[in-house]
PDB file of C-alpha atoms in Angstrom:
ATOM      1  CA  UNK A 267     164.875-255.977 -52.299  1.00 49.00           C
ATOM      2  CA  UNK A 268     162.093-258.510 -52.383  1.00 51.00           C
ATOM      3  CA  UNK A 269     160.218-258.798 -49.094  1.00 53.00           C
ATOM      4  CA  UNK A 270     157.992-261.602 -50.312  1.00 53.00           C
ATOM      5  CA  UNK A 271     158.898-265.231 -49.968  1.00 47.00           C
ATOM      6  CA  UNK A 272     159.083-267.266 -53.159  1.00 44.00           C
ATOM      7  CA  UNK A 273     158.171-270.294 -51.100  1.00 44.00           C
ATOM      8  CA  UNK A 274     154.975-268.787 -49.668  1.00 46.00           C
ATOM      9  CA  UNK A 275     152.704-271.227 -51.471  1.00 45.00           C
ATOM     10  CA  UNK A 276     154.778-274.148 -50.159  1.00 46.00           C
ATOM     11  CA  UNK A 277     154.630-272.728 -46.623  1.00 46.00           C
ATOM     12  CA  UNK A 278     150.881-272.207 -46.945  1.00 47.00           C
ATOM     13  CA  UNK A 279     150.424-275.754 -48.241  1.00 47.00           C
ATOM     14  CA  UNK A 280     152.472-277.295 -45.426  1.00 47.00           C
ATOM     15  CA  UNK A 281     150.794-275.177 -42.758  1.00 47.00           C
ATOM     16  CA  UNK A 282     147.384-276.109 -44.170  1.00 46.00           C
ATOM     17  CA  UNK A 283     148.267-279.803 -44.196  1.00 47.00           C
ATOM     18  CA  UNK A 284     149.551-279.574 -40.607  1.00 49.00           C
ATOM     19  CA  UNK A 285     146.173-278.297 -39.416  1.00 46.00           C
ATOM     20  CA  UNK A 286     143.983-280.968 -37.907  1.00 46.00           C
ATOM     21  CA  UNK A 287     140.513-279.603 -38.654  1.00 47.00           C
ATOM     22  CA  UNK A 288     138.873-278.043 -41.663  1.00 48.00           C
ATOM     23  CA  UNK A 289     137.880-274.979 -39.631  1.00 49.00           C
ATOM     24  CA  UNK A 290     141.531-274.104 -39.042  1.00 50.00           C
ATOM     25  CA  UNK A 291     142.266-274.499 -42.754  1.00 49.00           C
ATOM     26  CA  UNK A 292     139.405-272.179 -43.648  1.00 43.00           C
ATOM     27  CA  UNK A 293     140.396-269.555 -41.059  1.00 52.00           C
ATOM     28  CA  UNK A 294     144.021-269.317 -42.218  1.00 63.00           C
ATOM     29  CA  UNK A 295     144.426-267.259 -45.356  1.00 67.00           C
ATOM     30  CA  UNK A 296     147.080-267.768 -48.004  1.00 75.00           C
ATOM     31  CA  UNK A 297     150.403-266.151 -47.189  1.00 77.00           C
ATOM     32  CA  UNK A 298     151.668-263.243 -49.227  1.00 71.00           C
ATOM     33  CA  UNK A 299     150.821-259.772 -50.388  1.00 75.00           C
ATOM     34  CA  UNK A 300     147.247-258.540 -50.240  1.00 74.00           C
ATOM     35  CA  UNK A 301     147.975-255.541 -52.435  1.00 72.00           C
ATOM     36  CA  UNK A 302     145.603-254.941 -55.354  1.00 74.00           C
ATOM     37  CA  UNK A 303     146.535-256.732 -58.603  1.00 77.00           C
ATOM     38  CA  UNK A 304     147.338-253.527 -60.485  1.00 77.00           C
ATOM     39  CA  UNK A 305     149.890-252.626 -57.794  1.00 75.00           C
ATOM     40  CA  UNK A 306     151.409-256.109 -57.864  1.00 76.00           C
ATOM     41  CA  UNK A 307     151.710-255.905 -61.669  1.00 78.00           C
ATOM     42  CA  UNK A 308     154.277-253.102 -61.526  1.00 79.00           C
ATOM     43  CA  UNK A 309     157.528-253.909 -59.709  1.00 83.00           C
ATOM     44  CA  UNK A 310     158.282-250.268 -58.835  1.00 87.00           C
ATOM     45  CA  UNK A 311     154.732-249.583 -57.670  1.00 85.00           C
ATOM     46  CA  UNK A 312     154.668-252.758 -55.586  1.00 82.00           C
ATOM     47  CA  UNK A 313     158.008-251.947 -53.960  1.00 86.00           C
ATOM     48  CA  UNK A 314     156.834-248.440 -53.093  1.00 87.00           C
ATOM     49  CA  UNK A 315     153.588-249.959 -51.725  1.00 85.00           C
ATOM     50  CA  UNK A 316     155.643-252.262 -49.494  1.00 87.00           C
ATOM     51  CA  UNK A 317     157.768-249.358 -48.268  1.00 91.00           C
ATOM     52  CA  UNK A 318     154.610-247.377 -47.476  1.00 91.00           C
ATOM     53  CA  UNK A 319     153.049-250.296 -45.590  1.00 90.00           C
ATOM     54  CA  UNK A 320     156.293-250.802 -43.677  1.00 92.00           C
ATOM     55  CA  UNK A 321     156.524-247.123 -42.683  1.00 94.00           C
ATOM     56  CA  UNK A 322     152.866-246.952 -41.572  1.00 94.00           C
ATOM     57  CA  UNK A 323     153.214-250.215 -39.607  1.00 92.00           C
ATOM     58  CA  UNK A 324     156.451-248.985 -38.044  1.00 93.00           C
ATOM     59  CA  UNK A 325     154.761-245.750 -36.946  1.00 95.00           C
ATOM     60  CA  UNK A 326     151.884-247.683 -35.357  1.00 94.00           C
ATOM     61  CA  UNK A 327     154.214-250.162 -33.614  1.00 92.00           C
ATOM     62  CA  UNK A 328     156.379-247.247 -32.425  1.00 94.00           C
ATOM     63  CA  UNK A 329     153.302-245.511 -31.000  1.00 93.00           C
ATOM     64  CA  UNK A 330     152.390-248.752 -29.220  1.00 92.00           C
ATOM     65  CA  UNK A 331     155.870-249.050 -27.731  1.00 94.00           C
ATOM     66  CA  UNK A 332     155.590-245.472 -26.470  1.00 93.00           C
ATOM     67  CA  UNK A 333     152.196-246.340 -24.946  1.00 92.00           C
ATOM     68  CA  UNK A 334     153.620-249.245 -22.931  1.00 91.00           C
ATOM     69  CA  UNK A 335     154.947-247.042 -20.086  1.00 90.00           C
ATOM     70  CA  UNK A 336     152.510-244.209 -20.799  1.00 89.00           C
ATOM     71  CA  UNK A 337     148.713-244.304 -20.616  1.00 87.00           C
ATOM     72  CA  UNK A 338     147.162-246.021 -23.580  1.00 85.00           C
ATOM     73  CA  UNK A 339     146.487-249.461 -25.051  1.00 89.00           C
ATOM     74  CA  UNK A 340     150.133-250.233 -25.893  1.00 85.00           C
ATOM     75  CA  UNK A 341     149.895-253.941 -26.701  1.00 87.00           C
ATOM     76  CA  UNK A 342     146.694-253.478 -28.665  1.00 90.00           C
ATOM     77  CA  UNK A 343     148.336-250.799 -30.821  1.00 92.00           C
ATOM     78  CA  UNK A 344     151.453-252.954 -31.308  1.00 91.00           C
ATOM     79  CA  UNK A 345     149.306-255.858 -32.526  1.00 89.00           C
ATOM     80  CA  UNK A 346     147.475-253.403 -34.780  1.00 91.00           C
ATOM     81  CA  UNK A 347     150.805-252.419 -36.339  1.00 92.00           C
ATOM     82  CA  UNK A 348     151.658-256.074 -36.802  1.00 89.00           C
ATOM     83  CA  UNK A 349     148.302-256.559 -38.539  1.00 89.00           C
ATOM     84  CA  UNK A 350     149.158-253.676 -40.880  1.00 91.00           C
ATOM     85  CA  UNK A 351     152.487-255.336 -41.685  1.00 90.00           C
ATOM     86  CA  UNK A 352     150.714-258.680 -42.153  1.00 87.00           C
ATOM     87  CA  UNK A 353     148.771-257.257 -45.089  1.00 86.00           C
ATOM     88  CA  UNK A 354     152.013-257.244 -47.048  1.00 84.00           C
ATOM     89  CA  UNK A 355     154.787-259.266 -45.394  1.00 86.00           C
ATOM     90  CA  UNK A 356     154.863-263.038 -44.920  1.00 87.00           C
ATOM     91  CA  UNK A 357     157.014-262.858 -41.764  1.00 89.00           C
ATOM     92  CA  UNK A 358     154.409-260.642 -40.062  1.00 87.00           C
ATOM     93  CA  UNK A 359     151.618-263.019 -41.093  1.00 88.00           C
ATOM     94  CA  UNK A 360     153.497-265.924 -39.513  1.00 90.00           C
ATOM     95  CA  UNK A 361     154.170-263.937 -36.316  1.00 89.00           C
ATOM     96  CA  UNK A 362     150.497-262.969 -36.115  1.00 87.00           C
ATOM     97  CA  UNK A 363     149.395-266.596 -36.592  1.00 89.00           C
ATOM     98  CA  UNK A 364     151.809-267.747 -33.881  1.00 91.00           C
ATOM     99  CA  UNK A 365     150.577-265.017 -31.515  1.00 87.00           C
ATOM    100  CA  UNK A 366     146.936-265.852 -32.181  1.00 87.00           C
ATOM    101  CA  UNK A 367     147.616-269.541 -31.512  1.00 92.00           C
ATOM    102  CA  UNK A 368     149.452-268.796 -28.228  1.00 91.00           C
ATOM    103  CA  UNK A 369     146.689-266.450 -27.016  1.00 87.00           C
ATOM    104  CA  UNK A 370     144.064-269.104 -27.770  1.00 90.00           C
ATOM    105  CA  UNK A 371     146.082-271.732 -25.878  1.00 90.00           C
ATOM    106  CA  UNK A 372     146.496-269.393 -22.888  1.00 86.00           C
ATOM    107  CA  UNK A 373     142.761-268.660 -22.848  1.00 86.00           C
ATOM    108  CA  UNK A 374     141.989-272.387 -22.869  1.00 86.00           C
ATOM    109  CA  UNK A 375     144.417-272.982 -19.992  1.00 83.00           C
ATOM    110  CA  UNK A 376     142.877-270.102 -18.024  1.00 79.00           C
ATOM    111  CA  UNK A 377     139.426-271.664 -18.375  1.00 83.00           C
ATOM    112  CA  UNK A 378     140.620-274.933 -16.835  1.00 84.00           C
ATOM    113  CA  UNK A 379     138.720-275.414 -13.523  1.00 87.00           C
ATOM    114  CA  UNK A 380     141.871-276.336 -11.566  1.00 87.00           C
ATOM    115  CA  UNK A 381     143.703-273.243 -12.785  1.00 84.00           C
ATOM    116  CA  UNK A 382     140.699-271.012 -12.048  1.00 86.00           C
ATOM    117  CA  UNK A 383     140.380-272.437  -8.539  1.00 90.00           C
ATOM    118  CA  UNK A 384     144.090-271.883  -7.918  1.00 90.00           C
ATOM    119  CA  UNK A 385     143.862-268.299  -9.190  1.00 88.00           C
ATOM    120  CA  UNK A 386     140.855-267.546  -6.969  1.00 91.00           C
ATOM    121  CA  UNK A 387     142.641-268.984  -3.921  1.00 94.00           C
ATOM    122  CA  UNK A 388     145.836-267.018  -4.641  1.00 95.00           C
ATOM    123  CA  UNK A 389     143.899-263.790  -5.238  1.00 96.00           C
ATOM    124  CA  UNK A 390     141.955-264.234  -1.989  1.00 97.00           C
ATOM    125  CA  UNK A 391     145.167-264.972  -0.090  1.00 97.00           C
ATOM    126  CA  UNK A 392     146.856-261.883  -1.580  1.00 97.00           C
ATOM    127  CA  UNK A 393     143.912-259.645  -0.687  1.00 97.00           C
ATOM    128  CA  UNK A 394     143.883-261.055   2.852  1.00 97.00           C
ATOM    129  CA  UNK A 395     147.601-260.311   3.282  1.00 97.00           C
ATOM    130  CA  UNK A 396     147.123-256.746   1.992  1.00 97.00           C
ATOM    131  CA  UNK A 397     144.147-256.224   4.345  1.00 96.00           C
ATOM    132  CA  UNK A 398     146.188-257.442   7.348  1.00 96.00           C
ATOM    133  CA  UNK A 399     149.103-255.160   6.433  1.00 95.00           C
ATOM    134  CA  UNK A 400     146.792-252.148   6.023  1.00 93.00           C
ATOM    135  CA  UNK A 401     145.146-253.009   9.349  1.00 92.00           C
ATOM    136  CA  UNK A 402     148.526-253.169  11.123  1.00 92.00           C
ATOM    137  CA  UNK A 403     149.554-249.836   9.582  1.00 90.00           C
ATOM    138  CA  UNK A 404     146.302-248.125  10.629  1.00 90.00           C
ATOM    139  CA  UNK A 405     146.531-249.630  14.141  1.00 88.00           C
ATOM    140  CA  UNK A 406     150.134-248.455  14.564  1.00 88.00           C
ATOM    141  CA  UNK A 407     150.043-245.034  12.878  1.00 84.00           C
ATOM    142  CA  UNK A 408     146.363-244.174  12.622  1.00 82.00           C
ATOM    143  CA  UNK A 409     144.652-242.491   9.723  1.00 81.00           C
ATOM    144  CA  UNK A 410     145.650-238.945   8.890  1.00 74.00           C
ATOM    145  CA  UNK A 411     143.419-237.351   6.302  1.00 70.00           C
ATOM    146  CA  UNK A 412     145.087-235.052   3.798  1.00 68.00           C
ATOM    147  CA  UNK A 413     142.486-232.347   4.430  1.00 72.00           C
ATOM    148  CA  UNK A 414     141.748-230.530   7.655  1.00 70.00           C
ATOM    149  CA  UNK A 415     138.136-230.121   8.649  1.00 68.00           C
ATOM    150  CA  UNK A 416     137.569-228.105  11.824  1.00 64.00           C
ATOM    151  CA  UNK A 417     134.231-228.760  13.409  1.00 56.00           C
TER     152      UNK A 417
END
């Protein structure tokens, strides 16, 4: 079982040539294993290293999935597990690059003045609707406090 891609240098070269600016080329690292050289030298040791990285990453991603419905930073932990996998596996490095690119694009779209204005208007409208509904409820049923204070 070889989890590394033999074509990783070709993929890195094509992804580097696809980048438009030099900053993007400098920020993207070469694809492949980041294990120490003495671990990569031994096939058995490298395979056991990959299994260990996979198990640790799986545990972290599993904890993140559990945190999605429960209290905790679920998505942050899931991306942390992906980062652990990306230290060893090319597929995880590519997924992490794609995710980073999509998050950057979404942040740029969110900073667009038209989008921000639309979001402010929609938020204000939503808060106004909630305030009217709460006002109607209080007018119709009144406010009953959960505690009883006799004065």
